[in-house]
PDB file of C-alpha atoms in Angstrom:
ATOM      1  CA  ALA A   1       6.942  18.386   6.862  1.00  0.00           C
ATOM      2  CA  LEU A   2       4.500  19.190   3.707  1.00  0.00           C
ATOM      3  CA  VAL A   3       2.617  15.862   4.821  1.00  0.00           C
ATOM      4  CA  ARG A   4       1.466  16.952   8.702  1.00  0.00           C
ATOM      5  CA  LYS A   5       1.086  20.081   8.079  1.00  0.00           C
ATOM      6  CA  GLN A   6      -1.738  19.752   5.062  1.00  0.00           C
ATOM      7  CA  THR A   7      -5.451  19.597   6.205  1.00  0.00           C
ATOM      8  CA  LEU A   8      -6.777  16.127   5.828  1.00  0.00           C
ATOM      9  CA  GLU A   9      -8.448  17.481   2.986  1.00  0.00           C
ATOM     10  CA  GLY A  10      -5.858  19.616   1.280  1.00  0.00           C
ATOM     11  CA  TRP A  11      -2.954  16.073   2.258  1.00  0.00           C
ATOM     12  CA  ALA A  12      -5.640  14.178  -0.041  1.00  0.00           C
ATOM     13  CA  ALA A  13      -6.533  16.756  -2.924  1.00  0.00           C
ATOM     14  CA  SER A  14      -2.461  16.576  -2.288  1.00  0.00           C
ATOM     15  CA  VAL A  15      -1.865  12.809  -3.452  1.00  0.00           C
ATOM     16  CA  ARG A  16      -4.898  12.900  -5.919  1.00  0.00           C
ATOM     17  CA  THR A  17      -2.426  15.577  -8.052  1.00  0.00           C
ATOM     18  CA  ILE A  18       0.198  13.474  -7.158  1.00  0.00           C
ATOM     19  CA  LEU A  19      -0.573   9.662  -8.399  1.00  0.00           C
ATOM     20  CA  ALA A  20      -2.413  11.933 -11.179  1.00  0.00           C
ATOM     21  CA  GLY A  21       1.410  13.399 -12.323  1.00  0.00           C
ATOM     22  CA  ALA A  22       2.979   9.606 -11.867  1.00  0.00           C
ATOM     23  CA  HIS A  23       0.381   8.058 -14.106  1.00  0.00           C
ATOM     24  CA  LEU A  24       1.332  10.879 -17.163  1.00  0.00           C
ATOM     25  CA  ALA A  25       4.906  10.827 -16.336  1.00  0.00           C
ATOM     26  CA  CYS A  26       4.841   6.291 -16.224  1.00  0.00           C
ATOM     27  CA  SER A  27       2.283   6.737 -19.476  1.00  0.00           C
ATOM     28  CA  THR A  28       4.667   8.922 -21.194  1.00  0.00           C
ATOM     29  CA  TYR A  29       7.910   6.374 -20.419  1.00  0.00           C
ATOM     30  CA  GLU A  30       6.099   3.810 -21.654  1.00  0.00           C
ATOM     31  CA  GLN A  31       5.494   5.666 -25.090  1.00  0.00           C
ATOM     32  CA  MET A  32       8.753   6.822 -25.851  1.00  0.00           C
ATOM     33  CA  THR A  33       9.957   3.073 -24.695  1.00  0.00           C
ATOM     34  CA  GLY A  34       7.548   1.129 -26.826  1.00  0.00           C
ATOM     35  CA  ARG A  35       6.228  -0.386 -23.397  1.00  0.00           C
ATOM     36  CA  GLU A  36       2.331   0.305 -24.116  1.00  0.00           C
ATOM     37  CA  SER A  37       1.519  -3.704 -24.687  1.00  0.00           C
ATOM     38  CA  ARG A  38      -0.437  -4.040 -20.924  1.00  0.00           C
ATOM     39  CA  GLU A  39      -0.353  -7.402 -20.583  1.00  0.00           C
ATOM     40  CA  SER A  40      -1.710  -9.537 -18.357  1.00  0.00           C
ATOM     41  CA  LEU A  41       0.301  -9.768 -15.235  1.00  0.00           C
ATOM     42  CA  ASN A  42       0.381 -14.021 -12.514  1.00  0.00           C
ATOM     43  CA  ALA A  43       0.926 -12.003  -9.475  1.00  0.00           C
ATOM     44  CA  LEU A  44       2.357 -14.990  -8.486  1.00  0.00           C
ATOM     45  CA  ASP A  45       5.312 -15.108 -10.917  1.00  0.00           C
ATOM     46  CA  VAL A  46       5.677 -11.295 -10.338  1.00  0.00           C
ATOM     47  CA  ALA A  47       6.244 -12.168  -7.267  1.00  0.00           C
ATOM     48  CA  GLN A  48       7.513 -15.469  -6.708  1.00  0.00           C
ATOM     49  CA  PRO A  49      11.337 -14.171  -7.347  1.00  0.00           C
ATOM     50  CA  PHE A  50      11.195 -11.814  -4.403  1.00  0.00           C
ATOM     51  CA  LEU A  51       9.805 -14.112  -1.716  1.00  0.00           C
ATOM     52  CA  ARG A  52      12.776 -16.212  -3.088  1.00  0.00           C
ATOM     53  CA  ASP A  53      14.683 -13.068  -1.391  1.00  0.00           C
ATOM     54  CA  LEU A  54      11.990 -12.816   1.254  1.00  0.00           C
ATOM     55  CA  ALA A  55      12.614 -16.776   2.318  1.00  0.00           C
ATOM     56  CA  THR A  56      16.249 -16.635   2.765  1.00  0.00           C
ATOM     57  CA  SER A  57      16.260 -13.612   5.016  1.00  0.00           C
ATOM     58  CA  GLY A  58      13.986 -15.309   7.355  1.00  0.00           C
ATOM     59  CA  VAL A  59      10.316 -14.354   6.977  1.00  0.00           C
ATOM     60  CA  PRO A  60       9.051 -17.289   8.396  1.00  0.00           C
ATOM     61  CA  ALA A  61       7.440 -19.572   6.270  1.00  0.00           C
ATOM     62  CA  GLY A  62       4.422 -19.894   7.743  1.00  0.00           C
ATOM     63  CA  VAL A  63       3.506 -16.392   6.393  1.00  0.00           C
ATOM     64  CA  LEU A  64       5.758 -16.819   2.717  1.00  0.00           C
ATOM     65  CA  TRP A  65       3.658 -20.291   2.403  1.00  0.00           C
ATOM     66  CA  THR A  66      -0.296 -17.911   3.265  1.00  0.00           C
ATOM     67  CA  LEU A  67       1.137 -14.868   1.140  1.00  0.00           C
ATOM     68  CA  GLU A  68       2.247 -17.862  -1.883  1.00  0.00           C
ATOM     69  CA  ASP A  69      -1.914 -18.850  -1.708  1.00  0.00           C
ATOM     70  CA  CYS A  70      -2.747 -15.790  -1.794  1.00  0.00           C
ATOM     71  CA  LEU A  71      -1.103 -14.319  -4.535  1.00  0.00           C
ATOM     72  CA  ARG A  72      -1.267 -18.154  -6.942  1.00  0.00           C
ATOM     73  CA  ASN A  73      -5.642 -17.099  -5.978  1.00  0.00           C
ATOM     74  CA  ALA A  74      -5.349 -13.147  -6.488  1.00  0.00           C
ATOM     75  CA  PRO A  75      -6.999 -12.876 -10.273  1.00  0.00           C
ATOM     76  CA  PRO A  76      -5.146 -11.271 -13.363  1.00  0.00           C
ATOM     77  CA  PHE A  77      -4.000  -7.797 -13.389  1.00  0.00           C
ATOM     78  CA  LYS A  78      -2.850  -5.466 -16.643  1.00  0.00           C
ATOM     79  CA  ALA A  79       0.510  -5.098 -16.651  1.00  0.00           C
ATOM     80  CA  MET A  80       1.085  -0.496 -15.651  1.00  0.00           C
ATOM     81  CA  VAL A  81       4.880   0.836 -15.827  1.00  0.00           C
ATOM     82  CA  GLN A  82       5.827   2.613 -12.132  1.00  0.00           C
ATOM     83  CA  HIS A  83       7.783   4.983 -10.658  1.00  0.00           C
ATOM     84  CA  GLY A  84       8.549   2.390  -8.327  1.00  0.00           C
ATOM     85  CA  ASP A  85      10.153   5.027  -5.359  1.00  0.00           C
ATOM     86  CA  LEU A  86       7.115   6.808  -4.727  1.00  0.00           C
ATOM     87  CA  TRP A  87       7.283   8.390  -1.487  1.00  0.00           C
ATOM     88  CA  PRO A  88       7.383  12.113   0.072  1.00  0.00           C
ATOM     89  CA  ARG A  89      11.280  12.731   0.474  1.00  0.00           C
ATOM     90  CA  ASN A  90      10.618  12.001  -3.968  1.00  0.00           C
ATOM     91  CA  ILE A  91       8.013  14.895  -4.097  1.00  0.00           C
ATOM     92  CA  ILE A  92       8.985  18.531  -3.476  1.00  0.00           C
ATOM     93  CA  HIS A  93       6.490  21.269  -3.077  1.00  0.00           C
ATOM     94  CA  ASP A  94       7.360  25.208  -5.062  1.00  0.00           C
ATOM     95  CA  GLY A  95       5.164  26.850  -3.475  1.00  0.00           C
ATOM     96  CA  GLU A  96       2.585  26.030  -6.665  1.00  0.00           C
ATOM     97  CA  SER A  97       3.696  22.442  -8.321  1.00  0.00           C
ATOM     98  CA  TYR A  98       4.501  19.691  -7.200  1.00  0.00           C
ATOM     99  CA  TRP A  99       7.551  18.118  -8.501  1.00  0.00           C
ATOM    100  CA  LEU A 100       9.225  14.147  -8.708  1.00  0.00           C
ATOM    101  CA  LEU A 101      12.454  13.510  -8.122  1.00  0.00           C
ATOM    102  CA  ASP A 102      14.255   9.815  -8.395  1.00  0.00           C
ATOM    103  CA  PHE A 103      13.520   7.911 -11.452  1.00  0.00           C
ATOM    104  CA  GLU A 104      15.444   5.462 -11.483  1.00  0.00           C
ATOM    105  CA  TYR A 105      13.742   2.680 -10.576  1.00  0.00           C
ATOM    106  CA  VAL A 106      11.146   3.552 -12.757  1.00  0.00           C
ATOM    107  CA  GLY A 107       9.468   0.769 -14.709  1.00  0.00           C
ATOM    108  CA  GLU A 108      11.200  -2.252 -12.912  1.00  0.00           C
ATOM    109  CA  THR A 109       7.914  -2.550 -11.600  1.00  0.00           C
ATOM    110  CA  VAL A 110       4.905  -2.273 -14.079  1.00  0.00           C
ATOM    111  CA  VAL A 111       2.570  -4.263 -10.896  1.00  0.00           C
ATOM    112  CA  PRO A 112      -0.441  -2.083 -10.610  1.00  0.00           C
ATOM    113  CA  LEU A 113      -0.932   0.769  -7.179  1.00  0.00           C
ATOM    114  CA  TYR A 114       2.095   0.046  -6.711  1.00  0.00           C
ATOM    115  CA  ASP A 115       3.166   3.714  -6.927  1.00  0.00           C
ATOM    116  CA  VAL A 116      -0.279   4.340  -5.555  1.00  0.00           C
ATOM    117  CA  TYR A 117      -0.446   2.069  -2.365  1.00  0.00           C
ATOM    118  CA  GLN A 118       4.193   3.616  -1.422  1.00  0.00           C
ATOM    119  CA  LEU A 119       2.270   6.681  -1.054  1.00  0.00           C
ATOM    120  CA  LEU A 120      -0.237   6.472   0.248  1.00  0.00           C
ATOM    121  CA  ARG A 121       1.796   4.066   3.023  1.00  0.00           C
ATOM    122  CA  THR A 122       4.511   6.113   3.994  1.00  0.00           C
ATOM    123  CA  SER A 123       1.854   9.394   4.077  1.00  0.00           C
ATOM    124  CA  VAL A 124      -0.025   8.160   6.752  1.00  0.00           C
ATOM    125  CA  LEU A 125       2.801   7.097   8.794  1.00  0.00           C
ATOM    126  CA  LEU A 126       4.087   9.966   8.239  1.00  0.00           C
ATOM    127  CA  ARG A 127       0.511  11.459   9.346  1.00  0.00           C
ATOM    128  CA  SER A 128       0.309   8.999  12.197  1.00  0.00           C
ATOM    129  CA  SER A 129       3.373   9.142  14.039  1.00  0.00           C
ATOM    130  CA  THR A 130       3.992  10.151  17.288  1.00  0.00           C
ATOM    131  CA  SER A 131       7.048  11.210  19.749  1.00  0.00           C
ATOM    132  CA  SER A 132       6.140   8.184  22.143  1.00  0.00           C
ATOM    133  CA  GLY A 133       7.965   6.315  18.850  1.00  0.00           C
ATOM    134  CA  ASN A 134       5.980   3.151  19.712  1.00  0.00           C
ATOM    135  CA  GLU A 135       4.432   3.379  15.956  1.00  0.00           C
ATOM    136  CA  PRO A 136       1.719   1.997  14.489  1.00  0.00           C
ATOM    137  CA  SER A 137       1.988  -0.864  10.957  1.00  0.00           C
ATOM    138  CA  TRP A 138       0.347   1.424   8.396  1.00  0.00           C
ATOM    139  CA  PHE A 139      -2.467  -1.559   8.725  1.00  0.00           C
ATOM    140  CA  GLU A 140      -2.942  -0.394  12.081  1.00  0.00           C
ATOM    141  CA  CYS A 141      -3.417   2.747  10.802  1.00  0.00           C
ATOM    142  CA  MET A 142      -5.201   2.052   8.128  1.00  0.00           C
ATOM    143  CA  SER A 143      -8.427  -0.290  10.289  1.00  0.00           C
ATOM    144  CA  ARG A 144      -8.960   2.675  12.284  1.00  0.00           C
ATOM    145  CA  GLY A 145     -12.187   4.302  12.849  1.00  0.00           C
ATOM    146  CA  ASP A 146     -11.279   7.775  12.314  1.00  0.00           C
ATOM    147  CA  ALA A 147     -10.466  10.330   8.988  1.00  0.00           C
ATOM    148  CA  LEU A 148      -7.640   9.511   7.910  1.00  0.00           C
ATOM    149  CA  ALA A 149      -8.282   5.969   7.422  1.00  0.00           C
ATOM    150  CA  ARG A 150     -11.752   6.898   5.578  1.00  0.00           C
ATOM    151  CA  SER A 151      -9.652   9.313   2.681  1.00  0.00           C
ATOM    152  CA  THR A 152      -7.067   6.769   2.863  1.00  0.00           C
ATOM    153  CA  ARG A 153      -9.570   4.288   1.764  1.00  0.00           C
ATOM    154  CA  GLU A 154     -11.603   6.967  -0.620  1.00  0.00           C
ATOM    155  CA  LEU A 155      -7.984   7.603  -1.977  1.00  0.00           C
ATOM    156  CA  LEU A 156      -7.815   3.905  -3.079  1.00  0.00           C
ATOM    157  CA  ARG A 157     -11.023   2.661  -4.725  1.00  0.00           C
ATOM    158  CA  SER A 158     -11.175   5.659  -5.898  1.00  0.00           C
ATOM    159  CA  THR A 159      -7.860   4.978  -7.913  1.00  0.00           C
ATOM    160  CA  SER A 160      -8.384   1.932  -8.518  1.00  0.00           C
ATOM    161  CA  SER A 161     -11.913   2.106 -10.053  1.00  0.00           C
ATOM    162  CA  GLU A 162      -9.409   4.797 -12.244  1.00  0.00           C
ATOM    163  CA  LEU A 163      -7.414   2.522 -13.308  1.00  0.00           C
ATOM    164  CA  GLY A 164      -9.908  -0.725 -14.089  1.00  0.00           C
ATOM    165  CA  ILE A 165      -8.569  -2.141 -11.239  1.00  0.00           C
ATOM    166  CA  ASP A 166     -11.712  -4.482  -9.262  1.00  0.00           C
ATOM    167  CA  GLU A 167     -10.810  -4.980  -5.901  1.00  0.00           C
ATOM    168  CA  ASP A 168     -10.154  -8.066  -6.220  1.00  0.00           C
ATOM    169  CA  GLN A 169      -7.918  -7.344  -9.073  1.00  0.00           C
ATOM    170  CA  ALA A 170      -6.363  -4.675  -5.829  1.00  0.00           C
ATOM    171  CA  MET A 171      -5.216  -7.710  -3.034  1.00  0.00           C
ATOM    172  CA  GLY A 172      -2.901  -9.091  -6.042  1.00  0.00           C
ATOM    173  CA  CYS A 173      -1.246  -6.122  -6.794  1.00  0.00           C
ATOM    174  CA  LEU A 174      -1.354  -5.429  -2.867  1.00  0.00           C
ATOM    175  CA  ALA A 175      -0.132  -8.514  -2.063  1.00  0.00           C
ATOM    176  CA  CYS A 176       2.632  -7.879  -5.236  1.00  0.00           C
ATOM    177  CA  TYR A 177       3.472  -4.841  -3.563  1.00  0.00           C
ATOM    178  CA  LEU A 178       4.329  -5.841  -0.352  1.00  0.00           C
ATOM    179  CA  VAL A 179       6.355  -8.863  -0.972  1.00  0.00           C
ATOM    180  CA  GLU A 180       7.966  -7.326  -4.251  1.00  0.00           C
ATOM    181  CA  VAL A 181       9.299  -3.569  -2.316  1.00  0.00           C
ATOM    182  CA  THR A 182      10.397  -5.223   1.152  1.00  0.00           C
ATOM    183  CA  GLY A 183      12.273  -7.752  -1.431  1.00  0.00           C
ATOM    184  CA  ARG A 184      13.635  -4.693  -3.512  1.00  0.00           C
ATOM    185  CA  LEU A 185      14.819  -3.409  -0.372  1.00  0.00           C
ATOM    186  CA  LEU A 186      16.143  -6.211   1.379  1.00  0.00           C
ATOM    187  CA  ARG A 187      18.226  -6.375  -1.813  1.00  0.00           C
ATOM    188  CA  ARG A 188      19.373  -2.792  -2.114  1.00  0.00           C
ATOM    189  CA  ARG A 189      20.132  -3.778   1.783  1.00  0.00           C
ATOM    190  CA  ALA A 190      18.895  -1.288   3.367  1.00  0.00           C
ATOM    191  CA  PRO A 191      18.952  -0.448   7.058  1.00  0.00           C
ATOM    192  CA  PRO A 192      17.419  -3.276   9.003  1.00  0.00           C
ATOM    193  CA  LYS A 193      15.535  -1.149  11.405  1.00  0.00           C
ATOM    194  CA  PHE A 194      13.635   0.273   7.299  1.00  0.00           C
ATOM    195  CA  CYS A 195      13.049  -3.394   6.084  1.00  0.00           C
ATOM    196  CA  ARG A 196      11.858  -4.550   9.824  1.00  0.00           C
ATOM    197  CA  SER A 197       8.595  -2.591   8.834  1.00  0.00           C
ATOM    198  CA  PHE A 198       7.944  -3.950   5.732  1.00  0.00           C
ATOM    199  CA  VAL A 199       8.058  -7.656   7.211  1.00  0.00           C
ATOM    200  CA  THR A 200       6.238  -7.273   9.887  1.00  0.00           C
ATOM    201  CA  GLU A 201       2.911  -5.564   7.993  1.00  0.00           C
ATOM    202  CA  LEU A 202       3.896  -9.822   5.620  1.00  0.00           C
ATOM    203  CA  GLU A 203       4.032 -11.235   9.309  1.00  0.00           C
ATOM    204  CA  GLN A 204       0.384  -8.896  10.042  1.00  0.00           C
ATOM    205  CA  VAL A 205      -1.442  -9.529   6.231  1.00  0.00           C
ATOM    206  CA  GLY A 206      -0.486 -13.224   6.474  1.00  0.00           C
ATOM    207  CA  SER A 207      -1.841 -13.233  10.302  1.00  0.00           C
ATOM    208  CA  VAL A 208      -4.867 -11.933   9.341  1.00  0.00           C
ATOM    209  CA  ILE A 209      -4.882 -13.943   5.586  1.00  0.00           C
ATOM    210  CA  LYS A 210      -5.089 -17.208   7.444  1.00  0.00           C
ATOM    211  CA  SER A 211      -7.127 -16.512   9.475  1.00  0.00           C
ATOM    212  CA  GLY A 212     -10.381 -15.852   7.379  1.00  0.00           C
ATOM    213  CA  ALA A 213      -9.933 -12.056   8.275  1.00  0.00           C
ATOM    214  CA  ASP A 214     -12.101 -10.137   6.177  1.00  0.00           C
ATOM    215  CA  LEU A 215      -8.602  -7.799   4.850  1.00  0.00           C
ATOM    216  CA  LYS A 216     -10.406  -6.378   1.842  1.00  0.00           C
ATOM    217  CA  SER A 217     -12.423  -4.368   4.178  1.00  0.00           C
ATOM    218  CA  VAL A 218      -9.579  -2.692   6.221  1.00  0.00           C
ATOM    219  CA  LEU A 219      -8.571  -1.303   2.582  1.00  0.00           C
ATOM    220  CA  PHE A 220     -11.070  -0.938   0.372  1.00  0.00           C
ATOM    221  CA  MET A 221     -14.832  -0.925   1.933  1.00  0.00           C
ATOM    222  CA  GLU A 222     -16.713   1.519   2.493  1.00  0.00           C
ATOM    223  CA  ASP A 223     -17.214   2.611   6.512  1.00  0.00           C
ATOM    224  CA  ARG A 224     -20.436   1.803   7.894  1.00  0.00           C
ATOM    225  CA  TYR A 225     -19.867   4.251  10.662  1.00  0.00           C
ATOM    226  CA  ASP A 226     -20.050   6.746   7.203  1.00  0.00           C
ATOM    227  CA  GLN A 227     -24.239   5.683   6.894  1.00  0.00           C
ATOM    228  CA  LYS A 228     -26.961   7.537   8.644  1.00  0.00           C
ATOM    229  CA  GLU A 229     -27.539   4.412  12.114  1.00  0.00           C
ATOM    230  CA  PRO A 230     -30.437   3.774  12.548  1.00  0.00           C
ATOM    231  CA  ALA A 231     -33.234   5.709  15.548  1.00  0.00           C
ATOM    232  CA  GLY A 232     -32.174   4.135  18.612  1.00  0.00           C
ATOM    233  CA  SER A 233     -28.912   2.565  17.833  1.00  0.00           C
ATOM    234  CA  SER A 234     -26.247   2.244  20.813  1.00  0.00           C
ATOM    235  CA  ARG A 235     -23.311   2.375  17.938  1.00  0.00           C
ATOM    236  CA  GLN A 236     -21.471   5.950  18.536  1.00  0.00           C
ATOM    237  CA  ALA A 237     -20.135   7.764  15.320  1.00  0.00           C
ATOM    238  CA  SER A 238     -16.167   7.229  16.805  1.00  0.00           C
ATOM    239  CA  ASP A 239     -17.611   3.588  16.724  1.00  0.00           C
ATOM    240  CA  PRO A 240     -14.487   1.965  14.257  1.00  0.00           C
ATOM    241  CA  PRO A 241     -16.369  -1.024  11.508  1.00  0.00           C
ATOM    242  CA  ASP A 242     -16.768  -4.074  12.468  1.00  0.00           C
ATOM    243  CA  GLY A 243     -13.864  -6.289  12.124  1.00  0.00           C
ATOM    244  CA  SER A 244     -11.031  -2.634  12.079  1.00  0.00           C
ATOM    245  CA  LEU A 245      -9.720  -4.432  14.901  1.00  0.00           C
ATOM    246  CA  ILE A 246      -7.798  -7.465  12.980  1.00  0.00           C
ATOM    247  CA  PHE A 247      -4.361  -5.539  13.077  1.00  0.00           C
ATOM    248  CA  GLY A 248      -4.835  -5.332  16.923  1.00  0.00           C
ATOM    249  CA  HIS A 249      -1.559  -7.525  19.069  1.00  0.00           C
ATOM    250  CA  SER A 250      -3.214  -9.917  19.561  1.00  0.00           C
ATOM    251  CA  CYS A 251      -4.393 -10.771  16.865  1.00  0.00           C
ATOM    252  CA  VAL A 252      -0.199 -11.293  14.991  1.00  0.00           C
ATOM    253  CA  GLY A 253       0.095 -14.515  16.686  1.00  0.00           C
ATOM    254  CA  SER A 254       3.263 -17.029  16.199  1.00  0.00           C
ATOM    255  CA  ASP A 255       2.711 -17.586  12.981  1.00  0.00           C
ATOM    256  CA  ALA A 256       3.596 -13.784  12.623  1.00  0.00           C
ATOM    257  CA  GLY A 257       6.959 -14.348  13.426  1.00  0.00           C
ATOM    258  CA  GLY A 258       6.036 -14.436  17.426  1.00  0.00           C
ATOM    259  CA  ARG A 259       6.173 -10.914  17.731  1.00  0.00           C
TER     260      ARG A 259
END
């Protein structure tokens, strides 16, 4: 409930506090268990076991081939222990401080930004939910030109920079996150409706990557409409950035499951 009630500025500040706490907890775990190697990881090697899970669960082959190609071309990144299940229901606020719960999966994944993507994805969807039941995907939310999307992009940019992760590495981490989190949910036999939202986003991302659209701009690029428009420009402040409609329904074709 707090996620929805907070102002956008308050929510962004809370996210920064929570992510800092999660990073501190995971760093402490690394020190206590001797897992501070920071070895370099190949995105495809990390995701490969989960790609097999997706293949046996009916995710379209075309989507998997596109994601595999994206992972193969992603630059390597340094391993960083993650909480593994960082979302609003595993966080409580006592009126003064935030407390992180459920460290059952800590250390199972070492993909940088995994916790960041998980917390931002679930929080954005909660803040964007409506009573109509027609819920957008995270990427549809992120491709909008509204204040929530802008704030989330800034959180992604700043957090990646603080961790020493450039945008190309961050995109590799995103592909790993989507494949791994979906694969883990399927292994745990999570409810089909819950799994479907992740599969839908995999399909959307696969379709967009295959189309050649600039996926990176949706998550990381500074919004052009944040900048002052030239005198006489017909562009309105509320207009979305170039390419912001790439997650509209028209972009998801038969290769994305024929939705």
